[in-house]
Amino acid sequence: MAFSFRSAACMAVLATAAPAFAQSVLYTARPAIGLSVSDKMATRQPRVEFTVTMPDGKTTTATAEPQGGGERAGTVHYPSDFGNAGTRVGDYTWVARIGGKVVLDGRFSYRPTPEGQLLFVPR
């Protein structure tokens, strides 16, 4: 590979342009959890209702609709798919129901970091 002044000049411009671009980008991260339940034996996946209980005892609900004509289980994301959801420090529980029957449950937490951000902790 031969060295050319044109390629060296192009690389120098790109190297100096990258930091300027990076300084103008705003990055926001929001801790979230995806919830999904599938029935491996079913030919069509069911609707799944997820209820999350927040640290203050209030509950919020979202429904995961099957995808791909029922071939794949749907997914909901906490907190964005749950109407009155919040992300506060504390312990959360969730329950998945199909046809009103509890099929799975779990827990997760949000903990503060020393920098004041929230850290999602699966349990």
PDB file of C-alpha atoms in Angstrom, residues 3-71:
ATOM      1  CA  PHE A   3       1.299   6.365   1.172  1.00  0.00           C
ATOM      2  CA  SER A   4      -0.385   9.340  -0.411  1.00  0.00           C
ATOM      3  CA  PHE A   5      -0.712  12.862   0.783  1.00  0.00           C
ATOM      4  CA  ARG A   6      -4.453  12.840  -0.039  1.00  0.00           C
ATOM      5  CA  SER A   7      -5.240   9.847   2.254  1.00  0.00           C
ATOM      6  CA  ALA A   8      -3.108  11.301   5.070  1.00  0.00           C
ATOM      7  CA  ALA A   9      -4.898  14.638   4.790  1.00  0.00           C
ATOM      8  CA  CYS A  10      -8.304  12.908   4.786  1.00  0.00           C
ATOM      9  CA  MET A  11      -7.435  10.931   7.916  1.00  0.00           C
ATOM     10  CA  ALA A  12      -6.221  14.085   9.662  1.00  0.00           C
ATOM     11  CA  VAL A  13      -9.510  15.861   8.910  1.00  0.00           C
ATOM     12  CA  LEU A  14     -11.533  12.907  10.204  1.00  0.00           C
ATOM     13  CA  ALA A  15      -9.426  12.661  13.348  1.00  0.00           C
ATOM     14  CA  THR A  16      -9.918  16.328  14.153  1.00  0.00           C
ATOM     15  CA  ALA A  17     -13.646  16.300  13.278  1.00  0.00           C
ATOM     16  CA  ALA A  18     -14.625  13.400  15.553  1.00  0.00           C
ATOM     17  CA  PRO A  19     -14.172  15.177  18.926  1.00  0.00           C
ATOM     18  CA  ALA A  20     -16.208  18.198  17.760  1.00  0.00           C
ATOM     19  CA  PHE A  21     -19.084  15.944  16.728  1.00  0.00           C
ATOM     20  CA  ALA A  22     -18.943  13.939  19.956  1.00  0.00           C
ATOM     21  CA  GLN A  23     -19.276  17.109  22.012  1.00  0.00           C
ATOM     22  CA  SER A  24     -22.552  18.010  20.315  1.00  0.00           C
ATOM     23  CA  VAL A  25     -24.277  14.668  20.991  1.00  0.00           C
ATOM     24  CA  LEU A  26     -26.603  14.308  23.963  1.00  0.00           C
ATOM     25  CA  TYR A  27     -26.756  10.779  25.329  1.00  0.00           C
ATOM     26  CA  THR A  28     -29.586   9.718  27.640  1.00  0.00           C
ATOM     27  CA  ALA A  29     -29.906   6.298  29.215  1.00  0.00           C
ATOM     28  CA  ARG A  30     -32.975   5.122  31.063  1.00  0.00           C
ATOM     29  CA  PRO A  31     -32.930   1.937  33.093  1.00  0.00           C
ATOM     30  CA  ALA A  32     -35.641  -0.413  31.820  1.00  0.00           C
ATOM     31  CA  ILE A  33     -36.715  -4.047  31.885  1.00  0.00           C
ATOM     32  CA  GLY A  34     -38.306  -6.096  29.094  1.00  0.00           C
ATOM     33  CA  LEU A  35     -40.946  -8.616  30.201  1.00  0.00           C
ATOM     34  CA  SER A  36     -42.064 -11.507  28.011  1.00  0.00           C
ATOM     35  CA  VAL A  37     -43.576 -14.958  28.592  1.00  0.00           C
ATOM     36  CA  SER A  38     -44.008 -17.642  25.940  1.00  0.00           C
ATOM     37  CA  ASP A  39     -45.606 -21.073  25.929  1.00  0.00           C
ATOM     38  CA  LYS A  40     -43.176 -23.386  24.123  1.00  0.00           C
ATOM     39  CA  MET A  41     -45.891 -25.993  23.571  1.00  0.00           C
ATOM     40  CA  ALA A  42     -48.477 -23.604  22.090  1.00  0.00           C
ATOM     41  CA  THR A  43     -48.925 -23.170  18.337  1.00  0.00           C
ATOM     42  CA  ARG A  44     -50.145 -19.619  18.978  1.00  0.00           C
ATOM     43  CA  GLN A  45     -48.795 -17.453  21.769  1.00  0.00           C
ATOM     44  CA  PRO A  46     -51.325 -15.955  24.195  1.00  0.00           C
ATOM     45  CA  ARG A  47     -51.809 -12.383  25.348  1.00  0.00           C
ATOM     46  CA  VAL A  48     -49.966 -11.852  28.611  1.00  0.00           C
ATOM     47  CA  GLU A  49     -50.964  -9.264  31.194  1.00  0.00           C
ATOM     48  CA  PHE A  50     -48.092  -7.971  33.336  1.00  0.00           C
ATOM     49  CA  THR A  51     -48.699  -6.187  36.620  1.00  0.00           C
ATOM     50  CA  VAL A  52     -45.819  -4.378  38.331  1.00  0.00           C
ATOM     51  CA  THR A  53     -46.061  -3.373  41.988  1.00  0.00           C
ATOM     52  CA  MET A  54     -43.951  -0.303  42.747  1.00  0.00           C
ATOM     53  CA  PRO A  55     -42.137   0.371  46.046  1.00  0.00           C
ATOM     54  CA  ASP A  56     -45.051   2.533  47.293  1.00  0.00           C
ATOM     55  CA  GLY A  57     -47.487  -0.390  46.799  1.00  0.00           C
ATOM     56  CA  LYS A  58     -49.211   1.065  43.727  1.00  0.00           C
ATOM     57  CA  THR A  59     -49.656  -1.221  40.729  1.00  0.00           C
ATOM     58  CA  THR A  60     -49.519  -0.620  37.008  1.00  0.00           C
ATOM     59  CA  THR A  61     -50.430  -2.987  34.172  1.00  0.00           C
ATOM     60  CA  ALA A  62     -49.495  -3.546  30.515  1.00  0.00           C
ATOM     61  CA  THR A  63     -50.460  -6.276  28.048  1.00  0.00           C
ATOM     62  CA  ALA A  64     -47.997  -8.037  25.739  1.00  0.00           C
ATOM     63  CA  GLU A  65     -49.707  -8.871  22.456  1.00  0.00           C
ATOM     64  CA  PRO A  66     -48.429 -11.883  20.466  1.00  0.00           C
ATOM     65  CA  GLN A  67     -46.275 -10.989  17.440  1.00  0.00           C
ATOM     66  CA  GLY A  68     -46.002 -12.467  13.951  1.00  0.00           C
ATOM     67  CA  GLY A  69     -49.587 -13.688  13.773  1.00  0.00           C
ATOM     68  CA  GLY A  70     -49.268 -15.324  17.179  1.00  0.00           C
ATOM     69  CA  GLU A  71     -46.044 -17.192  16.419  1.00  0.00           C
TER      70      GLU A  71
END
